[in-house]
Amino acid sequence: MSIPRFHLALPVTDLVETRVFYEEVLGCAPGRESSRWLDLAFFGHQLVLHLVDAADHPAAATNAVDGQDVPAGHFGPILEWDDWEALADRLRTRGVEFVIEPYLRFEGKAGEQGTFFMRDPSGNHLEFKTFRNIDMLFATDLDPED
C-alpha cells in the first residue's frame, strides 16, 4: 500500500530560530522559502512554517492521555523503533527539553507505543511515536479512559 505524503502548515514567530531547530536539531532538509514562510522536508512530508506575530500564535490546551497532559494540538511522525530511540538519544544529547519525556504508553495493551513530546521555538507541539507492532496503529480495543 502506498502511503500518501501530507502537507502541514504551522504558524511560527521567528523563522531564523525555527529554521535552526528543524534543520539542525531535527535534521529536516530545507525547501522553498520566502521572507514570510519556509518549506521543509519533515520525515518525508512537507512542513510549511508561516511567520505570524506572537500575539496571533494560538495557545495549546491539553487532554489527559495515559496519565499525561497531552497537548491537544500536536503533530509528528511515526518512526521505526530504532530510529525513535536514536532521535530521543540525540535530542537528550543536545539538551532539548521534553514536554513529555520518552516513555512507553499503553504498556501491555493494544496500541502500546513509545512516545515523547517537545516544542519548537514557537511553542508548536511535536509528538514522535513508534510501535513495536505497526498493526496496532489503529487498534480499537483501548480503554476509553486511556
PDB file of N, CA, C and O in Angstrom, residues 84-127:
ATOM      1  N   TRP A  84      13.352   5.931  16.416  1.00  0.00           N
ATOM      2  CA  TRP A  84      12.736   6.695  17.512  1.00  0.00           C
ATOM      3  C   TRP A  84      13.693   6.790  18.695  1.00  0.00           C
ATOM      4  O   TRP A  84      13.903   7.871  19.246  1.00  0.00           O
ATOM      5  N   GLU A  85      14.279   5.654  19.066  1.00  0.00           N
ATOM      6  CA  GLU A  85      15.235   5.652  20.179  1.00  0.00           C
ATOM      7  C   GLU A  85      16.454   6.517  19.866  1.00  0.00           C
ATOM      8  O   GLU A  85      16.928   7.264  20.724  1.00  0.00           O
ATOM      9  N   ALA A  86      16.966   6.434  18.627  1.00  0.00           N
ATOM     10  CA  ALA A  86      18.135   7.223  18.238  1.00  0.00           C
ATOM     11  C   ALA A  86      17.815   8.717  18.278  1.00  0.00           C
ATOM     12  O   ALA A  86      18.639   9.519  18.733  1.00  0.00           O
ATOM     13  N   LEU A  87      16.620   9.105  17.811  1.00  0.00           N
ATOM     14  CA  LEU A  87      16.235  10.515  17.850  1.00  0.00           C
ATOM     15  C   LEU A  87      16.102  10.989  19.289  1.00  0.00           C
ATOM     16  O   LEU A  87      16.601  12.069  19.639  1.00  0.00           O
ATOM     17  N   ALA A  88      15.468  10.210  20.141  1.00  0.00           N
ATOM     18  CA  ALA A  88      15.332  10.597  21.552  1.00  0.00           C
ATOM     19  C   ALA A  88      16.713  10.782  22.186  1.00  0.00           C
ATOM     20  O   ALA A  88      16.948  11.766  22.907  1.00  0.00           O
ATOM     21  N   ASP A  89      17.637   9.872  21.903  1.00  0.00           N
ATOM     22  CA  ASP A  89      19.001   9.997  22.440  1.00  0.00           C
ATOM     23  C   ASP A  89      19.688  11.244  21.904  1.00  0.00           C
ATOM     24  O   ASP A  89      20.363  11.962  22.650  1.00  0.00           O
ATOM     25  N   ARG A  90      19.539  11.514  20.600  1.00  0.00           N
ATOM     26  CA  ARG A  90      20.159  12.702  20.004  1.00  0.00           C
ATOM     27  C   ARG A  90      19.602  13.982  20.632  1.00  0.00           C
ATOM     28  O   ARG A  90      20.348  14.927  20.927  1.00  0.00           O
ATOM     29  N   LEU A  91      18.305  14.023  20.853  1.00  0.00           N
ATOM     30  CA  LEU A  91      17.687  15.210  21.456  1.00  0.00           C
ATOM     31  C   LEU A  91      18.146  15.394  22.896  1.00  0.00           C
ATOM     32  O   LEU A  91      18.416  16.521  23.323  1.00  0.00           O
ATOM     33  N   ARG A  92      18.264  14.306  23.640  1.00  0.00           N
ATOM     34  CA  ARG A  92      18.771  14.400  25.021  1.00  0.00           C
ATOM     35  C   ARG A  92      20.196  14.957  25.013  1.00  0.00           C
ATOM     36  O   ARG A  92      20.530  15.827  25.814  1.00  0.00           O
ATOM     37  N   THR A  93      21.026  14.447  24.100  1.00  0.00           N
ATOM     38  CA  THR A  93      22.417  14.897  23.995  1.00  0.00           C
ATOM     39  C   THR A  93      22.493  16.393  23.698  1.00  0.00           C
ATOM     40  O   THR A  93      23.371  17.088  24.210  1.00  0.00           O
ATOM     41  N   ARG A  94      21.547  16.885  22.890  1.00  0.00           N
ATOM     42  CA  ARG A  94      21.519  18.315  22.532  1.00  0.00           C
ATOM     43  C   ARG A  94      20.866  19.168  23.609  1.00  0.00           C
ATOM     44  O   ARG A  94      20.767  20.379  23.470  1.00  0.00           O
ATOM     45  N   GLY A  95      20.376  18.542  24.684  1.00  0.00           N
ATOM     46  CA  GLY A  95      19.763  19.282  25.780  1.00  0.00           C
ATOM     47  C   GLY A  95      18.356  19.780  25.480  1.00  0.00           C
ATOM     48  O   GLY A  95      17.884  20.732  26.116  1.00  0.00           O
ATOM     49  N   VAL A  96      17.669  19.152  24.516  1.00  0.00           N
ATOM     50  CA  VAL A  96      16.307  19.556  24.186  1.00  0.00           C
ATOM     51  C   VAL A  96      15.391  19.245  25.362  1.00  0.00           C
ATOM     52  O   VAL A  96      15.474  18.163  25.960  1.00  0.00           O
ATOM     53  N   GLU A  97      14.537  20.187  25.700  1.00  0.00           N
ATOM     54  CA  GLU A  97      13.586  19.999  26.798  1.00  0.00           C
ATOM     55  C   GLU A  97      12.345  19.281  26.273  1.00  0.00           C
ATOM     56  O   GLU A  97      11.719  19.732  25.322  1.00  0.00           O
ATOM     57  N   PHE A  98      11.998  18.183  26.900  1.00  0.00           N
ATOM     58  CA  PHE A  98      10.807  17.434  26.533  1.00  0.00           C
ATOM     59  C   PHE A  98       9.605  17.963  27.293  1.00  0.00           C
ATOM     60  O   PHE A  98       9.704  18.279  28.478  1.00  0.00           O
ATOM     61  N   VAL A  99       8.464  18.041  26.632  1.00  0.00           N
ATOM     62  CA  VAL A  99       7.198  18.346  27.298  1.00  0.00           C
ATOM     63  C   VAL A  99       6.742  17.085  28.018  1.00  0.00           C
ATOM     64  O   VAL A  99       6.281  17.125  29.152  1.00  0.00           O
ATOM     65  N   ILE A 100       6.855  15.956  27.337  1.00  0.00           N
ATOM     66  CA  ILE A 100       6.637  14.632  27.917  1.00  0.00           C
ATOM     67  C   ILE A 100       7.855  13.800  27.537  1.00  0.00           C
ATOM     68  O   ILE A 100       8.155  13.608  26.354  1.00  0.00           O
ATOM     69  N   GLU A 101       8.578  13.326  28.537  1.00  0.00           N
ATOM     70  CA  GLU A 101       9.787  12.531  28.315  1.00  0.00           C
ATOM     71  C   GLU A 101       9.460  11.247  27.558  1.00  0.00           C
ATOM     72  O   GLU A 101       8.342  10.732  27.662  1.00  0.00           O
ATOM     73  N   PRO A 102      10.433  10.700  26.818  1.00  0.00           N
ATOM     74  CA  PRO A 102      10.206   9.431  26.140  1.00  0.00           C
ATOM     75  C   PRO A 102       9.778   8.346  27.133  1.00  0.00           C
ATOM     76  O   PRO A 102      10.397   8.182  28.184  1.00  0.00           O
ATOM     77  N   TYR A 103       8.692   7.652  26.789  1.00  0.00           N
ATOM     78  CA  TYR A 103       8.213   6.558  27.631  1.00  0.00           C
ATOM     79  C   TYR A 103       7.331   5.633  26.810  1.00  0.00           C
ATOM     80  O   TYR A 103       6.981   5.940  25.673  1.00  0.00           O
ATOM     81  N   LEU A 104       6.953   4.500  27.412  1.00  0.00           N
ATOM     82  CA  LEU A 104       6.093   3.519  26.766  1.00  0.00           C
ATOM     83  C   LEU A 104       4.654   3.777  27.218  1.00  0.00           C
ATOM     84  O   LEU A 104       4.336   3.632  28.402  1.00  0.00           O
ATOM     85  N   ARG A 105       3.797   4.161  26.267  1.00  0.00           N
ATOM     86  CA  ARG A 105       2.384   4.460  26.538  1.00  0.00           C
ATOM     87  C   ARG A 105       1.552   3.198  26.304  1.00  0.00           C
ATOM     88  O   ARG A 105       1.848   2.423  25.419  1.00  0.00           O
ATOM     89  N   PHE A 106       0.501   3.043  27.086  1.00  0.00           N
ATOM     90  CA  PHE A 106      -0.419   1.898  26.979  1.00  0.00           C
ATOM     91  C   PHE A 106       0.339   0.577  27.116  1.00  0.00           C
ATOM     92  O   PHE A 106       0.062  -0.392  26.426  1.00  0.00           O
ATOM     93  N   GLU A 107       1.311   0.569  28.019  1.00  0.00           N
ATOM     94  CA  GLU A 107       2.174  -0.593  28.176  1.00  0.00           C
ATOM     95  C   GLU A 107       1.355  -1.857  28.439  1.00  0.00           C
ATOM     96  O   GLU A 107       0.476  -1.882  29.289  1.00  0.00           O
ATOM     97  N   GLY A 108       1.653  -2.901  27.655  1.00  0.00           N
ATOM     98  CA  GLY A 108       0.979  -4.179  27.800  1.00  0.00           C
ATOM     99  C   GLY A 108      -0.420  -4.235  27.222  1.00  0.00           C
ATOM    100  O   GLY A 108      -1.119  -5.238  27.359  1.00  0.00           O
ATOM    101  N   LYS A 109      -0.864  -3.161  26.562  1.00  0.00           N
ATOM    102  CA  LYS A 109      -2.211  -3.106  25.990  1.00  0.00           C
ATOM    103  C   LYS A 109      -2.122  -2.996  24.468  1.00  0.00           C
ATOM    104  O   LYS A 109      -1.068  -2.699  23.914  1.00  0.00           O
ATOM    105  N   ALA A 110      -3.277  -3.203  23.824  1.00  0.00           N
ATOM    106  CA  ALA A 110      -3.331  -2.938  22.382  1.00  0.00           C
ATOM    107  C   ALA A 110      -2.970  -1.473  22.167  1.00  0.00           C
ATOM    108  O   ALA A 110      -3.372  -0.607  22.935  1.00  0.00           O
ATOM    109  N   GLY A 111      -2.193  -1.206  21.167  1.00  0.00           N
ATOM    110  CA  GLY A 111      -1.784   0.174  20.902  1.00  0.00           C
ATOM    111  C   GLY A 111      -0.545   0.605  21.657  1.00  0.00           C
ATOM    112  O   GLY A 111      -0.183   1.784  21.638  1.00  0.00           O
ATOM    113  N   GLU A 112       0.146  -0.344  22.324  1.00  0.00           N
ATOM    114  CA  GLU A 112       1.373   0.002  23.044  1.00  0.00           C
ATOM    115  C   GLU A 112       2.312   0.735  22.100  1.00  0.00           C
ATOM    116  O   GLU A 112       2.502   0.325  20.957  1.00  0.00           O
ATOM    117  N   GLN A 113       2.890   1.823  22.584  1.00  0.00           N
ATOM    118  CA  GLN A 113       3.725   2.668  21.734  1.00  0.00           C
ATOM    119  C   GLN A 113       4.740   3.444  22.554  1.00  0.00           C
ATOM    120  O   GLN A 113       4.507   3.761  23.712  1.00  0.00           O
ATOM    121  N   GLY A 114       5.864   3.740  21.933  1.00  0.00           N
ATOM    122  CA  GLY A 114       6.811   4.672  22.508  1.00  0.00           C
ATOM    123  C   GLY A 114       6.418   6.068  22.045  1.00  0.00           C
ATOM    124  O   GLY A 114       6.000   6.256  20.899  1.00  0.00           O
ATOM    125  N   THR A 115       6.531   7.060  22.934  1.00  0.00           N
ATOM    126  CA  THR A 115       6.154   8.417  22.567  1.00  0.00           C
ATOM    127  C   THR A 115       6.964   9.436  23.356  1.00  0.00           C
ATOM    128  O   THR A 115       7.444   9.141  24.450  1.00  0.00           O
ATOM    129  N   PHE A 116       7.142  10.598  22.779  1.00  0.00           N
ATOM    130  CA  PHE A 116       7.631  11.765  23.507  1.00  0.00           C
ATOM    131  C   PHE A 116       7.145  13.016  22.801  1.00  0.00           C
ATOM    132  O   PHE A 116       6.819  12.994  21.623  1.00  0.00           O
ATOM    133  N   PHE A 117       7.059  14.086  23.583  1.00  0.00           N
ATOM    134  CA  PHE A 117       6.595  15.376  23.080  1.00  0.00           C
ATOM    135  C   PHE A 117       7.647  16.431  23.348  1.00  0.00           C
ATOM    136  O   PHE A 117       8.347  16.389  24.367  1.00  0.00           O
ATOM    137  N   MET A 118       7.706  17.391  22.447  1.00  0.00           N
ATOM    138  CA  MET A 118       8.592  18.544  22.594  1.00  0.00           C
ATOM    139  C   MET A 118       7.937  19.727  21.898  1.00  0.00           C
ATOM    140  O   MET A 118       6.912  19.567  21.234  1.00  0.00           O
ATOM    141  N   ARG A 119       8.507  20.916  22.065  1.00  0.00           N
ATOM    142  CA  ARG A 119       8.016  22.119  21.404  1.00  0.00           C
ATOM    143  C   ARG A 119       9.076  22.637  20.448  1.00  0.00           C
ATOM    144  O   ARG A 119      10.267  22.532  20.714  1.00  0.00           O
ATOM    145  N   ASP A 120       8.602  23.259  19.360  1.00  0.00           N
ATOM    146  CA  ASP A 120       9.537  24.004  18.522  1.00  0.00           C
ATOM    147  C   ASP A 120       9.705  25.385  19.151  1.00  0.00           C
ATOM    148  O   ASP A 120       9.061  25.702  20.162  1.00  0.00           O
ATOM    149  N   PRO A 121      10.573  26.233  18.625  1.00  0.00           N
ATOM    150  CA  PRO A 121      10.814  27.536  19.249  1.00  0.00           C
ATOM    151  C   PRO A 121       9.580  28.440  19.341  1.00  0.00           C
ATOM    152  O   PRO A 121       9.557  29.361  20.158  1.00  0.00           O
ATOM    153  N   SER A 122       8.544  28.182  18.531  1.00  0.00           N
ATOM    154  CA  SER A 122       7.328  28.986  18.585  1.00  0.00           C
ATOM    155  C   SER A 122       6.259  28.384  19.489  1.00  0.00           C
ATOM    156  O   SER A 122       5.173  28.932  19.611  1.00  0.00           O
ATOM    157  N   GLY A 123       6.564  27.255  20.108  1.00  0.00           N
ATOM    158  CA  GLY A 123       5.613  26.627  21.014  1.00  0.00           C
ATOM    159  C   GLY A 123       4.706  25.597  20.370  1.00  0.00           C
ATOM    160  O   GLY A 123       3.820  25.053  21.025  1.00  0.00           O
ATOM    161  N   ASN A 124       4.908  25.293  19.070  1.00  0.00           N
ATOM    162  CA  ASN A 124       4.140  24.231  18.425  1.00  0.00           C
ATOM    163  C   ASN A 124       4.598  22.892  19.000  1.00  0.00           C
ATOM    164  O   ASN A 124       5.794  22.641  19.117  1.00  0.00           O
ATOM    165  N   HIS A 125       3.643  22.046  19.360  1.00  0.00           N
ATOM    166  CA  HIS A 125       3.963  20.762  19.964  1.00  0.00           C
ATOM    167  C   HIS A 125       4.150  19.683  18.899  1.00  0.00           C
ATOM    168  O   HIS A 125       3.354  19.570  17.975  1.00  0.00           O
ATOM    169  N   LEU A 126       5.204  18.895  19.075  1.00  0.00           N
ATOM    170  CA  LEU A 126       5.502  17.769  18.201  1.00  0.00           C
ATOM    171  C   LEU A 126       5.479  16.500  19.039  1.00  0.00           C
ATOM    172  O   LEU A 126       5.981  16.490  20.171  1.00  0.00           O
ATOM    173  N   GLU A 127       4.892  15.445  18.483  1.00  0.00           N
ATOM    174  CA  GLU A 127       4.943  14.133  19.110  1.00  0.00           C
ATOM    175  C   GLU A 127       5.659  13.189  18.165  1.00  0.00           C
ATOM    176  O   GLU A 127       5.354  13.134  16.976  1.00  0.00           O
TER     177      GLU A 127
END
